Amino acid sequence: MSDIVEKTLTALPGLFLQNQPGGGPAAAKASFSSRLGSLVRGITALTSKHEEEKLIQQELSSLKATVSAPTTTLKMMKECMVRLIYCEMLGYDASFGYIHAIKLAQQGNLLEKRVGYLAVSLFLHESHELLLLLVNTVVKDLQSTNLVEVCMALTVVSQIFPREMIPAVLPLIEDKLQHSKEIIRRKAVLALYKFHLIAPNQVQHIHIKFRKALCDRDVGVMAASLHIYLRMIKENSSGYKDLTGSFVTILKQVVGGKLPVDFNYHILLQVLQKYILLLYLTMILTISAIFIFLSLAILFECVHTVYSIYPKSELLEKAAKCIGKFVLSPKINLKYLGLKALTYVIQQDPTLALQHQMTIIECLDHPDPIIKRETLELLYRITNAQNVTVIVQKMLEYLHQSKEEYVIVNLVGKIADVLVLNTVDTYAPDNAWFIQTMNAVFSVGGDVMHPDIPNNFLRLLAEGFDDETEDQQLRLYAVQSYLTLLDMENVFYPQRFLQVMSWVLGEYSYLLDKETPAEVIAKLYKLLMNDSVSSETKTWLIAAVTKLTPQAHSSDTVERLIHEFTISLDTCMRQHAFELKHLHENVELMKSLLPVDRSCEDLAVDASLSFLDGFVAEGLSQGAAPYKPHHQRQEEKLSQEKVLNFEPYGLSFSSSGFTGRQSPAGISLGSDISGNSAETGLKETNSLKLEGIKKLWGKEGYLPKKESKTGDESGALPIPQESIMENVDQAITKKDQSQVLTQSKEEKEKQLLASSLFVGLGSESTVNLLGKADTVSHKFRRKSKIKEAKSGETSSTHNMTCSSFSSLSNVAYEDDYYLNTLHDRGDKELKTFSLNSELLDSESLTELPLVEKFSNCSLSTPSLFADNSMEIFHPPQSIAASVAKESSLASSFLEETTEYIHSNAMEVCNNETISVSSYKIWKDDCLLMVWSVTNKSGLELKSANLEIFPAENFKVTEQPGCCLPIMEAESTKSFQYSVQIEKPFTEGILSGFISYHMMDTHSAQLEFSVNLSLLDFIRPLKISSEDFGKLWLSFANDVKQNVKMSESQAALSSALKTLQQKLRLHIIEIIGNEGLLACQLLPSIPCLLHCRVYADVLALWFRSSCSTLPDYLLYQCQKVMEGS
Amino acid sequence: MIKFFLMVNKQGQTRLSKYYEHVDINKRTLLETEVIKSCLSRSNEQCSFIEYKDFKLIYRQYAALFIVVGVNDTENEMAIYEFIHNFVEVLDEYFSRVESIDELPKICSALEPQQACFSPDSSFKGAASTTPIY
């Protein structure tokens, strides 16, 4: 490695020197940039920013004159460029010189060219328009025989290059992969890497060559190619499993000292994280025992790897030792790294935190805020019901000290996550503490926090926990504390906090017995009149007042308020005021509209607004124009403005021709405009008050939709600890005890803190031994207590997931009995169906529903379902019913969907309780993803919920009926999601998780992901040849390519058949040796294909309105043609 | 992934800057000022890594010169820390008296071409391994 570096480094300065007569570094420097030197010295001597500005402006104007003067030689130009670069580095605009930089790169000799390229790469960015001017120069230099020129061109390509011009240089760069000089090969690989980053489609065909680069005899080339692989593997880890061997070989060479020690270890390691390569990691861990910083960096990566791959005890032990080395180091940087490593591992192995608890405590009081923050991050990961008070208190302390907005947002998010977001498992020990902490959080971070936090907090209040009286107390406490806060004069609260307050007061003031609603209204009114309150908050406030009004029998304040705000300039406020005014006149209606404490109930909303149909019809009969949607109006406006219609058929083709939406008969009035009765009503009735009232409800109405992000990492944490760590704990506590006597008072305090921080992690005895009484029992601790009880039984079994099972042993046994009988019967019956016997041999019947499902899907024979094979065996009692029901459900579902083509079911994830398999159904208008979830256990799962993470390229919508309050034992349920594409892409990953509760304690979550390709969104486009002709001319993006056909598909028709089947293209017509095909990318981006056959070559010609689609389809076609 | 590379003197004047992602020229000045401020305010006992917004700064001081590298959180801090030292050693090899402020920009402009050695997405490519003095 180092010899290459030497070469790289010597190559160019050497050139500088050659060109300078007289040689010698000193002389070279002096003549090269003496004027730059004086400029720099001038700037350094200045003291104020203002003077510097003046000097630079002077310099820039003189430079401007020089570069544009015709007499300036290239040599002078080079010198000017260097000064320009420096000026721009200082932050002054030097855009006038950009074009000269490009010129210099074009015209200069080697050295001047170099400076020109350098200036270009520093000045311009990828989308800069001037960059196009550089392309020609680059192409010329790439073809040059001079190595240095090629080098420079490759360098600039790997730094900045316009995306659209890649095809122009791609073949040249590909050639360079075979160059005899390793530096050129390396730079070529880097350039291709850059292309892969900005346009992965275009380099798809050279993946084979990357493999060659990976096996290059030169280390540098190999290392460069690793970057490409690192990225590709991150995208799709399963596709490159075959390369594991090569990576291992490389690693072995590195470890064996055959290659020079270099920095690439950790890149390799990141690649390896995808695989399980324990042996070699062990070797590295041993080797890296040398104590130099760099090897520590590698060591850190190793530790990270060890914990991210499949855990193996031997390795974990070694890694733990390494972490110890980091954490205990007196060097602050190492300590930081150690804390970071601890944060990684803490979820898997909390014992480590116990070992290092004193260090962590020290770090918590460290003068360096960065270390402190890292420690808090660590604590955040180990938060549980017992230590939450201490940890949150520490976080709040830090929060009050910090000024930086980013820190506040981050920290507030974490506290709230511990307290609120985690609705399943809130750690808050009691009401008062909870509300007070939240008050503190809101008042510090109110305006910067994530909007989810107040929403979730309110939801928590509204939905409450299991115990109704507790909930009432919590709400009452909240109301009281807010009223006290509002009583204080001259205190400004963040807007979000005020919003939260107003909602809570509006909903739950009725819980108060002392204060009447009128008094609360008066307080809210005072806020409303306050100028510092934003208008958004005011709407929250007035909504609260509206809710309170029916409870207050008569109130002057309300009238005053109505009077005040009906003339408000803010339309939103005015609207609310009017609503309030009208409702106020009819108290009975108001009471029924705004019932007390009903915020959690769902409202049935008539989304189609059908009740307005009559009104609309009346309006239309009186000659009103039918409603046109916004986009249609805009289109019409545009088409009126246009004199010449240049793109006539494209738009109408895609919007009306294929959607097939028809206007309701009574309303369309003969026009082909799609008028929708509902929308018409919405727009034309501003006198209807009902609509406005819903808006009031909107605030609560959308709360239940918010998804809870159950941070299960922390939630699941307490389970394993108790059982696994008991031994370790006792050892530690014994040691602690013996030391207690000699400890100073300060130490004791720290110990106390430590014990309160780590209380949830160790067994109870730790705390007692340290002389600190167990914290008061709280209602939220119910869960942890159960776990403790369980841990007694299960401490011998080190399997965390077992604990919940074994404690329920009675139930499980009973179920087992059923299972066995069921199994026997099912076995016999099913064998007659000659299904796959391997699957049937599975030990428990829990898999049966899966088997059924699986066989049906994978064989894709609807007939099997049609004759209702499932009902032949009758499993006993309760299970029987559910299974039968499920199977019939499933069969009906499958019948419904078989009209579309669907993929085979593929298992995406499973554990001992649940297994999830997915398949795709290519519907006409979207991609329907079906996840069928099978409950394999004999237990009922509660609130099974499948959620899909939002992905950047897709829009995922849940099909109705997907939420399950209860999932019976051994049943299979399907979740359907329709996926729409939002922006073209090549490969996408859709990931999500399934969460469920077993009995009432154990909640679990299972993540999965599914790969989606653009192909999933390609649908045949059925148009006539005539339309094809018209469309063909209107599309601008085209791609042509010749593909060799294999023997089997010599005839055009058979080749096209293949394309039709594999890629879902529609064959429009075959004329002689030419064929027309069309397809569309959902929702409606058409792409046309024209094929022509000469001898055994198929010429493909794509056109589309989208620029990436032809590229992609071409690649797919090539794959299909090669594959068949 | 390295986002930017900065060389700054104690007065807060930029000596060299290199961005691997396009940043608007006005924003650069602002960013640099803030970065320098947060680096200058730290003492020797504090660690060389700073969390700044959503990325990390790793800095090292050589006499009156600060070298600051901004990375995102996939990067290994310690490796970057060593990388800075490596960079300085390379400079030292080729040009004497790296620590002298006056010479530096000149040196760096001349050396800039070699910065191509570390391309944006890869932290260290081709940097020679040296054992630090520590």
Coordinates of C-alpha atoms in Angstrom, one line a residue, chain A residues 152-463:
Chain A
M152 CA -6.2 14.0 -13.5
A153 CA -9.2 13.3 -15.6
L154 CA -10.2 10.3 -13.6
T155 CA -9.7 12.2 -10.4
V156 CA -12.0 15.0 -11.5
V157 CA -14.6 12.5 -12.7
S158 CA -14.6 10.8 -9.3
Q159 CA -15.1 14.2 -7.7
I160 CA -17.7 15.9 -9.8
F161 CA -19.3 14.9 -12.9
P162 CA -22.7 15.7 -14.4
R163 CA -25.0 12.7 -14.2
E164 CA -26.5 13.1 -17.7
M165 CA -23.1 12.9 -19.3
I166 CA -22.0 9.6 -17.8
P167 CA -22.6 7.6 -21.0
A168 CA -20.1 9.8 -22.8
V169 CA -17.2 8.7 -20.6
L170 CA -18.3 5.3 -19.3
P171 CA -16.8 3.1 -22.0
L172 CA -13.5 5.0 -21.7
I173 CA -13.4 4.4 -18.0
E174 CA -14.3 0.8 -18.4
D175 CA -11.3 0.4 -20.6
K176 CA -9.1 1.9 -17.9
L177 CA -10.0 -1.0 -15.6
Q178 CA -7.6 -3.1 -17.7
H179 CA -4.9 -0.5 -17.6
S180 CA -1.4 -1.8 -16.8
K181 CA -0.8 0.9 -14.2
E182 CA -2.4 0.1 -10.9
I183 CA -3.0 3.8 -10.0
I184 CA -5.1 4.2 -13.2
R185 CA -7.0 1.1 -12.4
R186 CA -7.7 2.3 -8.9
K187 CA -8.8 5.7 -10.0
A188 CA -11.1 4.1 -12.6
V189 CA -12.7 2.0 -9.9
L190 CA -13.2 5.1 -7.8
A191 CA -14.8 6.9 -10.8
L192 CA -17.1 4.0 -11.3
Y193 CA -17.9 4.0 -7.6
K194 CA -19.0 7.7 -8.0
F195 CA -21.2 6.7 -10.9
H196 CA -22.7 3.9 -8.9
L197 CA -23.5 6.5 -6.2
I198 CA -25.2 9.0 -8.5
A199 CA -26.7 6.7 -11.2
P200 CA -26.7 3.1 -10.2
N201 CA -28.7 2.1 -13.3
Q202 CA -26.0 3.0 -15.6
V203 CA -23.3 0.9 -14.2
Q204 CA -25.4 -2.2 -13.6
H205 CA -23.9 -4.0 -16.5
I206 CA -20.3 -3.8 -15.3
H207 CA -20.8 -5.6 -12.0
I208 CA -18.7 -8.5 -13.3
K209 CA -15.8 -6.1 -13.8
F210 CA -16.0 -5.0 -10.2
R211 CA -15.5 -8.6 -9.3
K212 CA -12.3 -8.6 -11.3
A213 CA -11.2 -5.5 -9.5
L214 CA -11.8 -7.2 -6.2
C215 CA -9.4 -9.9 -7.2
D216 CA -6.8 -7.4 -8.6
R217 CA -3.2 -8.1 -7.8
D218 CA -2.8 -4.6 -6.5
V219 CA -4.0 -3.9 -3.0
G220 CA -5.1 -0.3 -3.8
V221 CA -7.4 -1.4 -6.5
M222 CA -8.9 -4.1 -4.3
A223 CA -9.4 -1.7 -1.5
A224 CA -11.1 0.8 -3.8
S225 CA -13.5 -1.9 -5.1
L226 CA -14.4 -2.7 -1.5
H227 CA -16.2 0.6 -1.3
I228 CA -18.5 -0.3 -4.1
Y229 CA -19.2 -3.6 -2.5
L230 CA -19.8 -2.1 0.9
R231 CA -22.5 0.0 -0.6
M232 CA -24.1 -2.8 -2.7
I233 CA -24.1 -5.1 0.2
K234 CA -25.7 -2.6 2.4
E235 CA -28.5 -2.4 -0.2
N236 CA -28.9 -6.0 -0.7
S237 CA -27.0 -8.2 1.6
S238 CA -28.3 -11.6 0.4
G239 CA -27.2 -11.0 -3.2
Y240 CA -23.5 -11.2 -2.5
K241 CA -23.2 -14.1 -0.2
D242 CA -21.0 -15.9 -2.7
L243 CA -18.4 -13.2 -2.2
T244 CA -17.9 -14.0 1.4
G245 CA -15.1 -16.2 0.6
S246 CA -13.2 -13.5 -1.2
F247 CA -13.7 -11.1 1.7
V248 CA -12.5 -13.7 4.1
T249 CA -9.4 -14.3 2.0
I250 CA -8.6 -10.6 2.0
L251 CA -9.1 -10.4 5.7
K252 CA -6.9 -13.4 6.2
Q253 CA -4.2 -11.7 4.2
V254 CA -4.5 -8.6 6.2
V255 CA -4.4 -10.5 9.5
G256 CA -1.6 -12.7 8.3
G257 CA 0.6 -9.6 7.8
K258 CA 1.0 -10.4 4.1
L259 CA -0.4 -7.0 3.2
P260 CA 0.9 -3.8 4.6
V261 CA -1.1 -2.8 7.6
D262 CA -3.5 -0.2 6.3
F263 CA -6.7 1.6 7.2
N264 CA -9.0 -0.6 5.3
Y265 CA -9.7 -3.0 8.1
H266 CA -12.8 -1.3 9.2
I267 CA -14.3 -1.1 5.8
L268 CA -13.8 -4.8 5.5
L269 CA -15.3 -5.3 8.9
Q270 CA -18.4 -3.4 7.9
V271 CA -18.8 -5.7 5.0
L272 CA -18.3 -8.6 7.3
Q273 CA -21.0 -7.5 9.6
K274 CA -23.4 -9.0 7.2
Y275 CA -21.8 -12.4 7.6
I276 CA -20.8 -14.6 10.4
L277 CA -17.1 -14.9 10.4
L278 CA -16.2 -15.6 13.9
L279 CA -12.9 -17.2 13.5
Y280 CA -11.2 -14.3 11.8
L281 CA -12.6 -11.8 14.1
T282 CA -11.1 -13.7 17.0
M283 CA -7.8 -13.5 15.3
I284 CA -8.1 -9.8 14.9
L285 CA -9.1 -9.3 18.4
T286 CA -6.0 -11.0 19.5
I287 CA -3.7 -9.2 17.2
S288 CA -5.1 -5.8 18.0
A289 CA -4.0 -6.1 21.5
I290 CA -1.2 -3.7 20.7
F291 CA -1.9 -0.4 22.3
I292 CA -1.7 2.2 19.6
F293 CA -4.5 4.5 18.7
L294 CA -5.1 3.2 15.3
S295 CA -5.4 -0.3 16.3
L296 CA -7.8 0.8 18.9
A297 CA -9.9 2.3 16.2
I298 CA -9.9 -1.0 14.5
L299 CA -10.6 -2.7 17.8
F300 CA -13.6 -0.6 18.3
E301 CA -15.0 -1.6 14.9
C302 CA -14.3 -5.3 15.8
V303 CA -16.3 -4.9 19.0
H304 CA -19.1 -3.3 17.1
T305 CA -19.0 -6.2 14.6
V306 CA -19.0 -8.8 17.3
Y307 CA -22.1 -7.4 18.7
S308 CA -23.9 -6.9 15.5
I309 CA -23.4 -10.4 14.2
Y310 CA -24.8 -13.5 15.7
P311 CA -23.6 -13.6 19.2
K312 CA -21.1 -16.2 20.2
S313 CA -20.1 -16.3 23.8
E314 CA -16.4 -16.7 23.3
L315 CA -16.2 -13.6 21.2
L316 CA -18.5 -11.7 23.4
E317 CA -16.2 -12.4 26.3
K318 CA -13.2 -11.1 24.4
A319 CA -15.1 -8.0 23.2
A320 CA -16.1 -7.3 26.8
K321 CA -12.5 -7.4 27.8
C322 CA -11.7 -4.9 25.1
I323 CA -14.4 -2.6 26.1
G324 CA -13.1 -2.7 29.6
K325 CA -9.7 -1.5 28.3
F326 CA -11.4 1.4 26.6
V327 CA -13.6 2.5 29.5
L328 CA -10.9 2.3 32.1
S329 CA -8.4 4.2 30.0
P330 CA -7.2 7.5 31.5
K331 CA -7.2 9.0 28.0
I332 CA -10.3 10.9 27.5
N333 CA -10.7 10.0 23.8
L334 CA -10.5 6.3 24.6
K335 CA -13.1 6.8 27.4
Y336 CA -15.4 8.3 24.9
L337 CA -15.0 5.4 22.5
G338 CA -15.5 3.0 25.4
L339 CA -18.8 4.7 26.3
K340 CA -19.8 4.5 22.7
A341 CA -19.0 0.9 22.6
L342 CA -20.9 0.3 25.8
T343 CA -23.9 2.0 24.3
Y344 CA -23.8 -0.5 21.4
V345 CA -23.6 -3.5 23.6
I346 CA -25.7 -2.6 26.5
Q347 CA -28.8 -3.9 25.0
Q348 CA -27.4 -7.3 24.5
D349 CA -25.3 -7.6 27.6
P350 CA -26.3 -5.4 30.5
T351 CA -23.8 -7.1 32.8
L352 CA -21.2 -4.9 31.3
A353 CA -22.9 -1.8 32.5
L354 CA -22.8 -3.3 36.0
Q355 CA -19.1 -4.0 35.8
H356 CA -18.4 -0.4 34.8
Q357 CA -21.0 1.3 36.8
M358 CA -18.6 3.4 38.8
T359 CA -16.8 4.6 35.7
I360 CA -20.2 5.5 34.2
I361 CA -21.0 7.5 37.4
E362 CA -17.7 9.3 37.1
C363 CA -18.4 10.1 33.5
L364 CA -21.8 11.5 34.4
D365 CA -20.1 14.2 36.4
H366 CA -17.4 14.7 33.9
P367 CA -16.5 18.3 33.1
D368 CA -16.7 17.6 29.5
P369 CA -20.2 18.0 28.2
I370 CA -19.6 15.6 25.3
I371 CA -18.7 12.8 27.6
K372 CA -21.7 13.6 29.8
R373 CA -24.0 13.4 26.8
E374 CA -22.6 10.1 25.7
T375 CA -23.2 8.8 29.2
L376 CA -26.8 10.0 29.2
E377 CA -27.2 8.2 25.9
L378 CA -26.0 5.1 27.6
L379 CA -28.3 5.5 30.5
Y380 CA -31.2 6.1 28.2
R381 CA -30.6 2.7 26.8
I382 CA -30.8 1.0 30.2
T383 CA -33.8 2.9 31.5
N384 CA -36.3 0.8 33.3
A385 CA -39.2 1.2 35.7
Q386 CA -36.9 1.4 38.7
N387 CA -34.2 3.7 37.7
V388 CA -36.3 6.0 35.6
T389 CA -36.6 8.8 38.2
V390 CA -32.8 9.1 38.6
I391 CA -32.0 8.9 34.9
V392 CA -34.7 11.4 33.9
Q393 CA -33.5 13.7 36.6
K394 CA -30.0 13.6 35.3
M395 CA -31.2 14.3 31.8
L396 CA -33.2 17.2 32.9
E397 CA -30.2 18.6 34.7
Y398 CA -28.2 18.5 31.5
L399 CA -31.2 19.9 29.6
H400 CA -31.3 23.0 31.8
Q401 CA -27.6 23.6 31.2
S402 CA -27.5 23.2 27.5
K403 CA -28.2 26.0 25.2
E404 CA -27.8 24.4 21.8
E405 CA -31.1 23.8 20.1
Y406 CA -30.0 20.5 18.6
V407 CA -29.1 19.1 21.9
I408 CA -32.4 20.2 23.4
V409 CA -34.4 18.6 20.7
N410 CA -32.5 15.4 21.0
L411 CA -32.7 15.2 24.8
V412 CA -36.3 16.2 25.0
G413 CA -37.1 13.5 22.5
K414 CA -35.3 10.9 24.7
I415 CA -37.0 11.9 27.9
A416 CA -40.4 11.9 26.2
D417 CA -39.6 8.6 24.7
V418 CA -39.0 7.1 28.1
L419 CA -42.1 8.6 29.5
V420 CA -44.7 9.0 26.8
L421 CA -44.0 7.5 23.4
N422 CA -43.6 4.2 25.0
T423 CA -47.3 4.0 25.8
V424 CA -47.2 0.2 26.3
D425 CA -44.5 0.4 28.9
T426 CA -44.4 3.8 30.4
Y427 CA -41.8 3.8 33.1
A428 CA -43.2 6.7 35.0
P429 CA -43.5 5.7 38.7
D430 CA -46.4 8.0 39.8
N431 CA -48.8 10.7 38.6
A432 CA -47.3 13.7 40.2
W433 CA -43.8 12.9 39.1
F434 CA -45.0 12.1 35.6
I435 CA -46.9 15.4 35.2
Q436 CA -44.2 17.5 36.7
T437 CA -41.5 16.0 34.6
M438 CA -43.5 16.5 31.5
N439 CA -44.2 20.1 32.6
A440 CA -40.4 20.6 32.9
V441 CA -39.8 19.0 29.5
F442 CA -42.5 21.1 27.8
S443 CA -41.4 24.3 29.3
V444 CA -37.8 23.8 28.3
G445 CA -38.1 22.2 24.9
G446 CA -41.7 23.2 24.0
D447 CA -41.1 25.0 20.8
V448 CA -38.4 22.8 19.3
M449 CA -39.7 19.4 20.2
H450 CA -41.0 16.9 17.8
P451 CA -44.8 17.4 17.3
D452 CA -45.3 13.7 18.1
I453 CA -44.4 14.2 21.7
P454 CA -47.4 16.4 22.8
N455 CA -49.7 14.3 20.7
N456 CA -48.6 11.1 22.3
F457 CA -48.7 12.7 25.7
L458 CA -52.3 13.8 25.2
R459 CA -53.2 10.4 23.9
L460 CA -51.7 8.8 26.9
L461 CA -53.9 11.0 29.1
A462 CA -56.9 10.4 27.0
E463 CA -56.7 6.6 26.6

